[in-house]
Amino acid sequence: MSKFISFFNFSIKNILDDSLSIIDQARIRLVYYGLLLAMVGIVVILPNAITLHDDIQLISAYFLLGAFVVLFKFFTYKPDTVFISHALLIIGSFFMLFSVYVTFQSINIIIIQLIILIILYSFYMLGARWGTIYSLANLLPVMGYLLYSSFNNTLLSIKPEKIDNYTMIVGLFFNFILIMFIQGHFYGAFLKNIKQLKELATTEKQLNEKLEIAMHKSEQSSQVQSDFLSTMSHEIRTPLNAVIGMSNLLMMESPRPDQKENLEILRFSAGNLLTLINDVLDFNKIESGKIAFESIKFNLHELMNNICGGQMLKANEKGLNFQLHVDDFFKSRYVIGDPTRLSQIIFNLVSNAIKFTTRGGIKVEVSCAQDRLNEVVVKFSVRDTGIGISAEKVSAIFEPFTQESITTTRQFGGTGLGLAIVKRLLELQNVNISLVSEVGVGSEFYFLMTLPVSSEMIIPAAQPTPRVVLTNMDRVDYKLANLQVLIAEDNPVNVMLMKKLFTKWGITPVIAENGERAIELFQYGNFDIILMDLQMPIMDGFEASKIIRKMPDPRKANVPIIALTASALFDIKDKVYDSGMNDYVSKPFKPNELVEKMLTLVTPQEA
């Protein structure tokens, strides 16, 4: 009991607690009222025993009355039903056996009643285990006595006592009352318990129904959020595609120095806007639990050089020294993991380091912390000489939309999502990121990642495979000039941009304003590749691609199709491949990326 009970308490109201179960409350009432009833019964019998000068009955009555009074007082002060029940059962068992073997040396109806009381009381108060123990402790000696007495009249030489009629009647009456009280009390308690369970089941059912409704609403809300992000992404990316695309086209036309500076600012601002949009979409994808990690073989040494290649240029533009060191171990061994997500993590960390560093430099290290034969523990470290982070802000910077201070946000910009994305991506792979930083000195972000090692060794190529990289977009690559390209695009600004861009490459594309028109033009024309926008009126790109893949002419049915999408749907990649398209490019796209994917899918004719 948690509440205070006075030593002088005699009331059951101070013992009962609403926090107790119905069964526990019934047990408390049974002990309390059972002891009272037993004491009343002894008090009623006691005058008759005194009148008859029956010493054994008198001593037994005094003993039982004293024991019951002590237990009753103890119970009203310390209501421990288990202890009291054991005490009562031990006293009852002893009294029963003493009466059978010594006092009466026979088994009468009162003894039988007492055995029934002990059996009922032990099971109801202490459960099946102790109920069985106490039942057998009383039944076996009685059965033994019956077997013995069938061959002998008495067990002892002591003359047995006889119960007078008055004591017999009173004993029977109070024993029956106790039996009825036990049965009736617990029967009522069980009924209440069953009723309570039914009410709980009904309440639980109602709560489950409410939970289902809430989950359904949550799923609807999540879907609405996803659709909203997809729509907003499409609506923002579409004009942004035109801004970045036109900026790139103007940069190709040898602008004057002052024009070039303005175009650089325009392109830089558009790129920042695109980065912010991508951060929000990536974070939403992670928080929605819709991130799936790949497990593929990749060259970590090559991956790190590719990630840091472009970042080196950014660092050099700011006058920063950029160092990349990758252990020689990774030059000859493939590792297995998700290179895309690892690239995202390293890119964010390096971008942050460059953003918050104005002097000194950045050092990126990839080292083999442990070589465990079939797997390797890799330590990734990004160190800078930037502004540093105060100790009290270290944990906060990993929270979404949080930077070290408002001044930092105003000075350096950004959403504060980069490190939150890094932390979430690592946590999903059971990896923790650590930070050592000092204000004004710099910071080091590092983490340990365990990656399986492929049994296949990296064999250095004698001559590297040439890659198509357009270093000067003013130069028309002869491999593109003979391509027949069909573009399905409904946005007039994007159509104009694509025409101008492809003109630079010596291509005159055919434009279809929707999926239905694209199929019609494709049926009567010969095209090497199709660039398919996904969201178009009349017929979208998914449906158009499925129809093309079902065409009877194998050459037409197998034409390469690249999706052009500004959508942010999490499963857009799967939808693109499921509809039969070969690859996709996200708007706003980089011209080099589009060219490389086109040349990968098409074997162009020599000019």
Coordinates of C-alpha atoms in Angstrom, one line a residue:
M1 CA 0.0 0.0 0.0
S2 CA 1.4 3.4 -0.9
K3 CA -0.8 5.5 1.3
F4 CA -0.2 6.1 5.0
I5 CA -2.2 4.0 7.5
S6 CA -2.3 4.8 11.2
F7 CA -1.5 2.1 13.8
F8 CA -4.9 2.9 15.5
N9 CA -6.8 2.3 12.3
F10 CA -9.7 -0.2 12.4
S11 CA -11.6 0.8 9.3
I12 CA -11.5 -1.0 6.0
K13 CA -12.0 2.3 4.1
N14 CA -8.4 3.3 5.0
I15 CA -7.2 -0.1 3.7
L16 CA -8.9 -0.2 0.3
D17 CA -7.3 1.6 -2.6
D18 CA -9.0 2.4 -5.9
S19 CA -5.8 1.6 -7.7
L20 CA -6.1 -2.1 -6.7
S21 CA -7.8 -4.6 -8.9
I22 CA -11.3 -6.0 -8.2
I23 CA -9.8 -9.3 -7.1
D24 CA -7.3 -7.7 -4.7
Q25 CA -10.0 -5.6 -3.2
A26 CA -12.2 -8.7 -2.7
R27 CA -9.3 -10.4 -0.9
I28 CA -8.9 -7.5 1.5
R29 CA -12.7 -7.5 2.2
L30 CA -12.6 -11.3 2.7
V31 CA -9.8 -11.1 5.3
Y32 CA -11.3 -8.2 7.1
Y33 CA -14.9 -9.4 7.4
G34 CA -13.8 -13.1 7.7
L35 CA -11.8 -12.3 10.8
L36 CA -14.6 -10.2 12.3
L37 CA -17.1 -13.0 11.6
A38 CA -14.8 -15.7 13.1
M39 CA -14.2 -13.6 16.3
V40 CA -18.0 -13.1 16.7
G41 CA -18.5 -16.9 16.3
I42 CA -15.9 -17.6 19.1
V43 CA -17.4 -14.9 21.3
V44 CA -20.9 -16.6 20.9
I45 CA -19.4 -20.1 21.8
L46 CA -17.2 -18.9 24.6
P47 CA -19.9 -18.5 27.4
N48 CA -21.2 -22.0 26.7
A49 CA -17.7 -23.4 27.1
I50 CA -17.2 -21.5 30.4
T51 CA -20.5 -22.8 31.7
L52 CA -19.7 -26.5 30.8
H53 CA -16.2 -26.2 32.2
D54 CA -14.8 -27.7 29.0
D55 CA -11.1 -27.0 29.4
I56 CA -9.9 -28.1 26.0
Q57 CA -12.7 -26.2 24.2
L58 CA -12.1 -23.2 26.4
I59 CA -8.3 -23.1 25.8
S60 CA -8.9 -23.6 22.0
A61 CA -11.5 -20.7 22.0
Y62 CA -9.2 -18.3 23.9
F63 CA -6.2 -19.2 21.6
L64 CA -8.2 -18.7 18.4
L65 CA -9.8 -15.5 19.7
G66 CA -6.4 -14.1 20.7
A67 CA -4.8 -15.1 17.4
F68 CA -7.7 -13.6 15.4
V69 CA -7.6 -10.3 17.4
V70 CA -3.8 -10.0 16.8
L71 CA -4.1 -10.8 13.1
F72 CA -7.0 -8.4 12.7
K73 CA -5.1 -5.5 14.3
F74 CA -2.0 -6.3 12.3
F75 CA -4.0 -6.4 9.1
T76 CA -5.7 -3.0 9.7
Y77 CA -2.2 -1.5 10.1
K78 CA -0.3 -3.5 7.5
P79 CA -2.8 -5.0 5.1
D80 CA -0.7 -7.8 3.7
T81 CA -3.2 -10.3 2.5
V82 CA -0.6 -12.9 1.6
F83 CA 1.1 -12.9 5.1
I84 CA -2.3 -12.9 6.9
S85 CA -3.6 -15.7 4.6
H86 CA -0.6 -18.0 5.4
A87 CA -1.0 -17.3 9.1
L88 CA -4.7 -18.1 9.1
L89 CA -4.3 -21.2 7.0
I90 CA -1.5 -22.5 9.3
I91 CA -3.6 -21.8 12.4
G92 CA -6.7 -23.4 10.8
S93 CA -4.7 -26.5 9.6
F94 CA -3.1 -27.0 13.0
F95 CA -6.5 -26.6 14.8
M96 CA -8.2 -29.1 12.4
L97 CA -5.5 -31.7 12.8
F98 CA -5.4 -31.2 16.6
S99 CA -9.2 -31.7 16.7
V100 CA -9.1 -34.8 14.6
Y101 CA -6.1 -36.5 16.3
V102 CA -6.4 -35.2 19.9
T103 CA -9.5 -33.4 20.9
F104 CA -12.3 -35.3 19.2
Q105 CA -10.4 -38.2 17.6
S106 CA -13.1 -38.4 15.0
I107 CA -14.2 -36.6 11.9
N108 CA -17.5 -34.7 12.3
I109 CA -19.3 -32.2 10.2
I110 CA -17.5 -29.2 11.7
I111 CA -14.2 -30.8 10.7
I112 CA -15.5 -31.3 7.2
Q113 CA -16.6 -27.7 7.1
L114 CA -13.2 -26.5 8.3
I115 CA -11.5 -28.5 5.6
I116 CA -13.8 -27.0 3.0
L117 CA -13.0 -23.5 4.4
I118 CA -9.3 -24.1 4.2
I119 CA -9.5 -25.4 0.6
L120 CA -11.7 -22.5 -0.6
Y121 CA -9.7 -19.9 1.3
S122 CA -6.3 -21.1 0.1
F123 CA -7.2 -21.2 -3.6
Y124 CA -9.0 -17.8 -3.6
M125 CA -6.4 -16.0 -1.5
L126 CA -3.1 -17.6 -2.6
G127 CA -3.7 -19.1 -6.0
A128 CA -3.5 -22.7 -7.4
R129 CA 0.0 -23.6 -6.2
W130 CA -0.5 -22.7 -2.5
G131 CA -4.1 -23.8 -2.7
T132 CA -3.0 -27.3 -3.7
I133 CA -0.3 -27.4 -1.0
Y134 CA -2.7 -26.5 1.8
S135 CA -5.5 -28.7 0.5
L136 CA -3.2 -31.8 0.5
A137 CA -1.7 -30.8 3.9
N138 CA -5.2 -31.1 5.4
L139 CA -6.8 -33.9 3.3
L140 CA -3.9 -36.4 3.4
P141 CA -3.7 -36.5 7.3
V142 CA -7.5 -36.8 7.5
M143 CA -7.6 -39.7 5.0
G144 CA -4.8 -41.3 6.9
Y145 CA -6.7 -41.0 10.1
L146 CA -9.8 -42.6 8.4
L147 CA -7.8 -45.5 7.2
Y148 CA -6.2 -46.0 10.7
S149 CA -9.5 -45.6 12.6
S150 CA -11.2 -48.2 10.4
F151 CA -8.9 -50.8 12.2
N152 CA -8.6 -49.1 15.6
N153 CA -11.1 -47.2 17.6
T154 CA -8.8 -44.4 18.8
L155 CA -5.3 -43.2 18.0
L156 CA -4.4 -42.0 21.5
S157 CA -5.2 -43.3 25.0
I158 CA -6.6 -39.8 25.8
K159 CA -10.3 -39.8 26.2
P160 CA -11.9 -37.8 23.3
E161 CA -14.1 -34.8 23.9
K162 CA -17.7 -34.5 22.7
I163 CA -19.3 -31.4 21.3
D164 CA -22.5 -30.3 22.9
N165 CA -25.5 -29.5 20.7
Y166 CA -25.2 -25.7 21.3
T167 CA -21.6 -25.6 20.2
M168 CA -22.3 -27.9 17.3
I169 CA -25.2 -25.6 16.1
V170 CA -23.3 -22.4 16.5
G171 CA -20.2 -23.8 14.8
L172 CA -22.2 -25.2 11.9
F173 CA -24.0 -21.9 11.5
F174 CA -20.8 -19.7 11.4
N175 CA -18.9 -22.2 9.3
F176 CA -21.8 -22.1 6.7
I177 CA -21.8 -18.3 6.9
L178 CA -18.1 -18.2 6.2
I179 CA -18.4 -20.7 3.3
M180 CA -21.3 -18.7 1.8
F181 CA -19.4 -15.4 2.4
I182 CA -16.2 -16.7 0.6
Q183 CA -18.2 -18.1 -2.3
G184 CA -20.6 -15.2 -2.6
H185 CA -17.9 -12.6 -2.2
F186 CA -15.6 -14.0 -4.8
Y187 CA -18.4 -14.9 -7.2
G188 CA -19.4 -11.2 -7.1
A189 CA -15.8 -10.1 -7.5
F190 CA -15.4 -12.4 -10.5
L191 CA -18.5 -11.1 -12.1
K192 CA -17.3 -7.5 -11.6
N193 CA -13.9 -8.5 -13.0
I194 CA -15.6 -10.0 -16.1
K195 CA -17.7 -6.9 -16.5
Q196 CA -14.7 -4.7 -16.2
L197 CA -12.8 -6.9 -18.8
K198 CA -15.8 -6.5 -21.2
E199 CA -15.8 -2.8 -20.6
L200 CA -12.0 -2.7 -21.2
A201 CA -12.4 -4.8 -24.3
T202 CA -15.1 -2.4 -25.6
T203 CA -12.9 0.6 -24.7
E204 CA -9.9 -1.0 -26.4
K205 CA -12.0 -1.7 -29.5
Q206 CA -13.1 1.9 -29.6
L207 CA -9.5 3.1 -29.1
N208 CA -8.4 0.7 -31.9
E209 CA -11.1 2.1 -34.2
K210 CA -9.9 5.7 -33.3
L211 CA -6.3 4.6 -33.8
E212 CA -7.2 3.2 -37.2
I213 CA -8.9 6.4 -38.1
A214 CA -6.0 8.4 -36.9
M215 CA -3.5 6.2 -38.8
H216 CA -5.7 6.6 -41.9
K217 CA -5.7 10.3 -41.5
S218 CA -1.9 10.3 -40.9
E219 CA -1.4 8.3 -44.1
Q220 CA -3.6 10.7 -45.9
S221 CA -1.7 13.6 -44.5
S222 CA 1.6 12.0 -45.4
Q223 CA 0.3 11.4 -49.0
V224 CA -1.0 14.9 -49.2
Q225 CA 2.4 16.1 -48.0
S226 CA 4.1 13.9 -50.6
D227 CA 1.8 15.1 -53.3
F228 CA 2.3 18.7 -52.2
L229 CA 6.1 18.4 -52.3
S230 CA 6.0 16.7 -55.6
T231 CA 3.7 19.4 -57.1
M232 CA 5.7 22.3 -55.6
S233 CA 9.0 20.6 -56.7
H234 CA 7.6 20.3 -60.2
E235 CA 6.3 23.9 -60.3
I236 CA 9.6 25.3 -58.9
R237 CA 12.0 23.1 -60.8
T238 CA 10.3 23.8 -64.2
P239 CA 11.0 27.6 -64.2
L240 CA 14.3 26.9 -62.5
N241 CA 15.2 24.6 -65.3
A242 CA 14.7 27.5 -67.7
V243 CA 16.7 29.9 -65.6
I244 CA 19.7 27.6 -65.2
G245 CA 19.4 26.3 -68.8
M246 CA 19.3 29.8 -70.3
S247 CA 22.2 30.9 -68.1
N248 CA 24.2 28.0 -69.5
L249 CA 23.3 28.9 -73.0
L250 CA 24.2 32.5 -72.6
M251 CA 27.5 31.5 -71.0
M252 CA 28.2 29.5 -74.2
E253 CA 27.9 32.6 -76.4
S254 CA 31.1 34.3 -75.2
P255 CA 29.5 37.1 -73.2
R256 CA 31.3 40.3 -72.4
P257 CA 33.1 40.3 -69.0
D258 CA 30.4 42.4 -67.3
Q259 CA 27.7 40.1 -68.8
K260 CA 29.6 37.0 -67.8
E261 CA 29.8 38.3 -64.2
N262 CA 26.1 38.9 -64.1
L263 CA 25.4 35.4 -65.6
E264 CA 27.7 33.8 -63.0
I265 CA 25.7 35.5 -60.2
L266 CA 22.4 34.4 -61.8
R267 CA 23.6 30.8 -62.2
F268 CA 25.1 30.7 -58.7
S269 CA 21.8 32.0 -57.2
A270 CA 19.8 29.5 -59.2
G271 CA 22.1 26.7 -58.0
N272 CA 21.7 27.8 -54.4
L273 CA 17.9 27.7 -54.8
L274 CA 18.1 24.2 -56.3
T275 CA 20.3 23.0 -53.4
L276 CA 17.8 24.3 -50.9
I277 CA 15.0 22.5 -52.6
N278 CA 17.0 19.3 -52.8
D279 CA 17.9 19.5 -49.1
V280 CA 14.2 19.9 -48.1
L281 CA 13.1 17.0 -50.3
D282 CA 16.0 14.7 -49.2
F283 CA 15.2 15.4 -45.5
N284 CA 11.5 14.8 -46.0
K285 CA 12.3 11.5 -47.7
I286 CA 14.6 10.4 -44.8
E287 CA 12.0 11.4 -42.2
S288 CA 9.3 9.5 -44.0
G289 CA 11.3 6.3 -43.7
K290 CA 11.4 5.8 -47.4
I291 CA 15.1 5.6 -47.8
A292 CA 16.4 2.2 -49.1
F293 CA 20.2 1.6 -49.0
E294 CA 21.9 -0.3 -51.8
S295 CA 24.5 -2.9 -51.3
I296 CA 26.7 -2.9 -54.3
K297 CA 30.4 -3.2 -55.1
F298 CA 32.3 0.1 -55.7
N299 CA 35.7 1.6 -55.8
L300 CA 36.0 3.8 -52.8
H301 CA 39.3 5.4 -54.0
E302 CA 37.7 6.5 -57.3
L303 CA 34.5 7.5 -55.6
M304 CA 36.3 9.9 -53.2
N305 CA 38.2 11.5 -56.1
N306 CA 35.0 12.0 -58.0
I307 CA 33.2 13.5 -54.9
C308 CA 36.0 15.9 -54.1
G309 CA 37.0 16.8 -57.7
G310 CA 34.4 19.5 -58.1
Q311 CA 34.8 20.6 -54.4
M312 CA 38.5 21.3 -55.0
L313 CA 37.6 23.9 -57.6
K314 CA 35.1 25.6 -55.2
A315 CA 37.8 25.6 -52.5
N316 CA 40.4 27.0 -54.9
E317 CA 38.0 29.7 -56.0
K318 CA 37.9 30.8 -52.3
G319 CA 41.7 30.7 -52.0
L320 CA 41.6 27.6 -49.8
N321 CA 44.0 24.7 -49.8
F322 CA 42.2 21.3 -50.4
Q323 CA 43.8 18.0 -49.5
L324 CA 42.4 14.5 -50.2
H325 CA 44.1 11.5 -48.8
V326 CA 42.8 7.9 -49.3
D327 CA 44.7 4.9 -48.0
D328 CA 46.4 2.8 -50.6
F329 CA 44.4 -0.2 -49.3
F330 CA 41.4 1.0 -51.3
K331 CA 43.3 1.3 -54.6
S332 CA 43.3 -2.5 -54.9
R333 CA 40.1 -3.6 -53.1
Y334 CA 36.4 -3.1 -53.8
V335 CA 34.1 -2.4 -50.9
I336 CA 30.4 -3.1 -50.7
G337 CA 27.8 -0.5 -49.7
D338 CA 25.7 2.4 -51.0
P339 CA 28.0 4.7 -52.9
T340 CA 25.1 7.2 -53.6
R341 CA 24.3 7.8 -50.0
L342 CA 28.0 7.8 -49.0
S343 CA 28.6 10.5 -51.7
Q344 CA 25.7 12.5 -50.3
I345 CA 27.2 12.3 -46.8
I346 CA 30.7 13.3 -47.8
F347 CA 29.5 16.0 -50.2
N348 CA 27.5 17.6 -47.5
L349 CA 30.3 17.5 -45.0
V350 CA 32.9 18.9 -47.5
S351 CA 30.4 21.6 -48.8
N352 CA 29.8 22.7 -45.2
A353 CA 33.6 22.8 -44.5
I354 CA 34.1 25.0 -47.6
K355 CA 31.2 27.2 -46.8
F356 CA 32.3 28.0 -43.2
T357 CA 36.0 28.4 -44.0
T358 CA 37.5 31.7 -45.2
R359 CA 41.2 31.0 -44.7
G360 CA 43.5 28.0 -44.4
G361 CA 42.1 24.8 -46.0
I362 CA 40.1 21.6 -45.9
K363 CA 41.6 18.1 -45.5
V364 CA 39.5 15.0 -46.3
E365 CA 41.0 11.6 -45.1
V366 CA 39.8 8.1 -45.7
S367 CA 41.8 5.6 -43.7
C368 CA 41.6 1.9 -42.9
A369 CA 41.0 1.7 -39.1
Q370 CA 40.7 -2.1 -39.0
D371 CA 41.1 -4.8 -41.6
R372 CA 39.0 -7.8 -40.6
L373 CA 39.6 -10.0 -43.7
N374 CA 36.1 -10.0 -45.0
E375 CA 35.2 -6.5 -43.9
V376 CA 37.0 -3.2 -43.2
V377 CA 36.4 -0.4 -40.7
V378 CA 36.8 2.8 -42.6
K379 CA 37.4 6.1 -40.9
F380 CA 36.1 9.1 -42.8
S381 CA 37.3 12.5 -41.6
V382 CA 36.6 16.1 -42.9
R383 CA 38.8 18.7 -41.2
D384 CA 38.7 22.5 -41.8
T385 CA 40.2 25.7 -40.4
G386 CA 36.8 27.5 -40.4
I387 CA 34.9 29.4 -37.8
G388 CA 34.5 26.5 -35.4
I389 CA 31.5 25.6 -33.2
S390 CA 31.1 26.4 -29.5
A391 CA 30.8 23.4 -27.1
E392 CA 27.2 24.2 -26.1
K393 CA 26.1 24.3 -29.8
V394 CA 27.7 21.0 -30.9
S395 CA 24.6 18.9 -30.4
A396 CA 22.2 21.5 -31.8
I397 CA 23.8 21.8 -35.2
F398 CA 22.7 18.3 -36.1
E399 CA 19.1 19.2 -35.6
P400 CA 17.1 20.1 -38.7
F401 CA 16.8 23.8 -39.7
T402 CA 19.5 24.7 -37.1
Q403 CA 22.8 26.5 -37.5
E404 CA 25.3 27.6 -34.9
S405 CA 23.6 31.1 -34.6
I406 CA 21.4 33.5 -36.4
T407 CA 24.5 35.5 -37.4
T408 CA 25.9 32.4 -39.0
T409 CA 22.7 31.9 -41.0
R410 CA 22.7 35.5 -42.2
Q411 CA 26.4 35.4 -43.1
F412 CA 26.6 32.0 -44.7
G413 CA 23.0 31.2 -45.7
G414 CA 21.6 27.7 -46.0
T415 CA 18.7 25.9 -44.5
G416 CA 20.6 24.1 -41.7
L417 CA 19.6 20.7 -43.2
G418 CA 23.0 19.5 -44.4
L419 CA 24.3 18.1 -41.1
A420 CA 20.8 16.8 -40.2
I421 CA 20.7 14.8 -43.4
V422 CA 24.2 13.5 -42.7
K423 CA 23.3 12.4 -39.2
R424 CA 20.0 10.7 -40.2
L425 CA 21.6 8.8 -43.1
L426 CA 24.4 7.6 -40.8
E427 CA 22.0 6.6 -38.0
L428 CA 19.9 4.6 -40.5
Q429 CA 23.1 2.6 -41.1
N430 CA 23.9 2.3 -37.3
V431 CA 26.8 4.7 -37.6
N432 CA 27.4 7.7 -35.3
I433 CA 29.1 10.9 -36.4
S434 CA 31.5 12.7 -34.0
L435 CA 32.7 16.3 -33.9
V436 CA 35.8 18.0 -32.5
S437 CA 35.7 21.7 -32.8
E438 CA 37.1 24.9 -31.4
V439 CA 35.8 28.4 -32.1
G440 CA 38.1 30.3 -34.4
V441 CA 40.3 27.3 -35.0
G442 CA 38.3 24.8 -37.0
S443 CA 36.3 21.6 -36.9
E444 CA 36.7 17.9 -37.6
F445 CA 33.7 15.7 -38.5
Y446 CA 34.5 12.0 -38.5
F447 CA 32.7 8.6 -38.4
L448 CA 33.6 4.9 -38.6
M449 CA 31.8 2.8 -41.0
T450 CA 32.1 -1.0 -41.4
L451 CA 32.0 -2.1 -45.0
P452 CA 32.2 -5.6 -46.4
V453 CA 35.2 -6.2 -48.7
S454 CA 34.7 -7.8 -52.1
S455 CA 36.9 -10.8 -53.0
E456 CA 37.4 -9.3 -56.4
M457 CA 40.6 -7.2 -56.7
I458 CA 40.8 -3.9 -58.6
I459 CA 42.9 -4.3 -61.7
P460 CA 44.4 -1.0 -63.0
A461 CA 43.6 -0.5 -66.6
A462 CA 46.5 -0.1 -69.0
Q463 CA 44.7 2.8 -70.7
P464 CA 41.8 4.5 -69.1
T465 CA 38.5 4.2 -71.0
P466 CA 37.7 7.6 -72.6
R467 CA 34.7 9.4 -71.3
V468 CA 32.6 11.9 -73.2
V469 CA 33.1 15.2 -71.4
L470 CA 32.1 18.4 -73.1
T471 CA 34.7 20.9 -71.8
N472 CA 33.6 23.5 -74.3
M473 CA 29.9 23.6 -75.0
D474 CA 30.5 25.9 -78.0
R475 CA 32.2 22.9 -79.8
V476 CA 29.6 20.7 -81.4
D477 CA 30.5 17.0 -80.8
Y478 CA 30.3 15.2 -84.1
K479 CA 28.8 12.1 -82.4
L480 CA 25.7 14.1 -81.6
A481 CA 25.1 15.7 -84.9
N482 CA 23.5 12.8 -86.6
L483 CA 21.1 11.8 -83.8
Q484 CA 17.3 11.9 -84.5
V485 CA 15.8 13.1 -81.3
L486 CA 12.1 13.2 -80.3
I487 CA 11.3 15.5 -77.3
A488 CA 7.9 15.1 -75.6
E489 CA 7.5 18.4 -73.6
D490 CA 4.5 20.6 -73.0
N491 CA 6.1 23.6 -71.3
P492 CA 6.8 26.3 -74.0
V493 CA 9.8 27.8 -72.1
N494 CA 11.4 24.3 -71.7
V495 CA 10.7 23.6 -75.4
M496 CA 12.5 26.8 -76.4
L497 CA 15.4 26.0 -74.1
M498 CA 15.8 22.4 -75.5
K499 CA 15.7 23.7 -79.1
K500 CA 18.4 26.2 -78.4
L501 CA 20.5 23.7 -76.5
F502 CA 20.2 21.0 -79.1
T503 CA 21.0 23.6 -81.9
K504 CA 24.3 24.1 -80.1
W505 CA 25.0 20.4 -80.6
G506 CA 23.9 20.4 -84.3
I507 CA 20.6 18.6 -83.6
T508 CA 17.2 19.7 -84.8
P509 CA 14.8 17.9 -82.4
V510 CA 11.2 17.1 -83.2
I511 CA 8.8 18.4 -80.5
A512 CA 5.6 16.7 -79.3
E513 CA 3.4 18.6 -76.9
N514 CA 2.0 15.6 -75.1
G515 CA 2.4 11.8 -74.9
E516 CA -0.3 11.1 -77.5
R517 CA 1.3 13.3 -80.1
A518 CA 4.7 11.8 -79.3
I519 CA 3.4 8.3 -80.1
E520 CA 1.9 9.6 -83.3
L521 CA 5.1 11.2 -84.5
F522 CA 7.2 8.2 -83.4
Q523 CA 5.0 5.8 -85.4
Y524 CA 5.7 7.7 -88.7
G525 CA 9.2 8.8 -88.0
N526 CA 12.7 7.4 -87.4
F527 CA 14.2 8.4 -84.1
D528 CA 17.3 7.3 -82.3
I529 CA 16.2 8.4 -78.8
I530 CA 13.2 10.0 -77.0
L531 CA 13.4 12.5 -74.2
M532 CA 10.1 12.1 -72.4
D533 CA 8.6 14.6 -70.0
L534 CA 6.5 12.8 -67.3
Q535 CA 3.7 15.2 -66.5
M536 CA 1.9 16.2 -69.7
P537 CA -1.7 16.8 -70.7
I538 CA -3.9 14.2 -72.6
M539 CA -1.3 11.4 -72.0
D540 CA 1.6 11.5 -69.6
G541 CA 5.1 10.1 -70.2
F542 CA 4.5 6.9 -68.2
E543 CA 1.6 5.8 -70.4
A544 CA 3.3 6.9 -73.6
S545 CA 6.4 4.8 -72.8
K546 CA 4.3 1.7 -72.0
I547 CA 2.6 2.0 -75.4
I548 CA 5.9 2.4 -77.2
R549 CA 7.3 -0.7 -75.5
K550 CA 4.4 -2.7 -76.9
M551 CA 4.8 -1.7 -80.5
P552 CA 5.1 -4.7 -82.9
D553 CA 8.3 -3.3 -84.6
P554 CA 11.2 -4.4 -82.4
R555 CA 13.4 -1.4 -83.4
K556 CA 10.7 1.0 -82.4
A557 CA 9.8 -0.9 -79.3
N558 CA 13.3 -0.9 -78.0
V559 CA 14.2 2.8 -78.7
P560 CA 16.0 4.4 -75.8
I561 CA 13.8 6.6 -73.7
I562 CA 15.2 9.1 -71.1
A563 CA 12.7 10.6 -68.7
L564 CA 12.8 14.3 -68.0
T565 CA 11.3 14.9 -64.5
A566 CA 10.9 17.8 -62.1
S567 CA 9.0 15.5 -59.7
A568 CA 10.0 14.9 -56.1
L569 CA 8.1 11.7 -55.6
F570 CA 10.1 9.2 -53.5
D571 CA 9.4 6.3 -55.9
I572 CA 9.8 8.2 -59.2
K573 CA 12.9 6.2 -60.1
D574 CA 11.0 2.9 -59.8
K575 CA 8.0 4.3 -61.7
V576 CA 10.3 5.4 -64.5
Y577 CA 11.9 1.9 -64.9
D578 CA 8.6 0.1 -64.4
S579 CA 7.1 2.0 -67.4
G580 CA 10.0 0.8 -69.6
M581 CA 12.1 3.9 -69.8
N582 CA 15.9 3.4 -69.7
D583 CA 17.1 6.3 -67.6
Y584 CA 16.0 9.7 -66.2
V585 CA 17.4 13.2 -65.8
S586 CA 16.1 15.5 -63.1
K587 CA 15.2 19.0 -64.0
P588 CA 17.0 21.4 -63.9
F589 CA 19.6 19.2 -65.7
K590 CA 23.2 19.8 -66.5
P591 CA 23.9 19.7 -70.3
N592 CA 26.9 17.4 -69.8
E593 CA 24.8 14.9 -67.8
L594 CA 22.2 14.7 -70.5
V595 CA 24.8 14.3 -73.3
E596 CA 26.6 11.5 -71.4
K597 CA 23.3 9.6 -70.8
M598 CA 22.3 10.0 -74.5
L599 CA 25.6 8.7 -75.8
T600 CA 25.5 5.8 -73.3
L601 CA 22.2 4.6 -74.6
V602 CA 22.6 5.4 -78.3
T603 CA 25.3 4.2 -80.8
P604 CA 25.5 7.3 -82.9
Q605 CA 26.4 7.1 -86.6
E606 CA 29.7 8.6 -87.7
A607 CA 29.4 11.9 -89.4

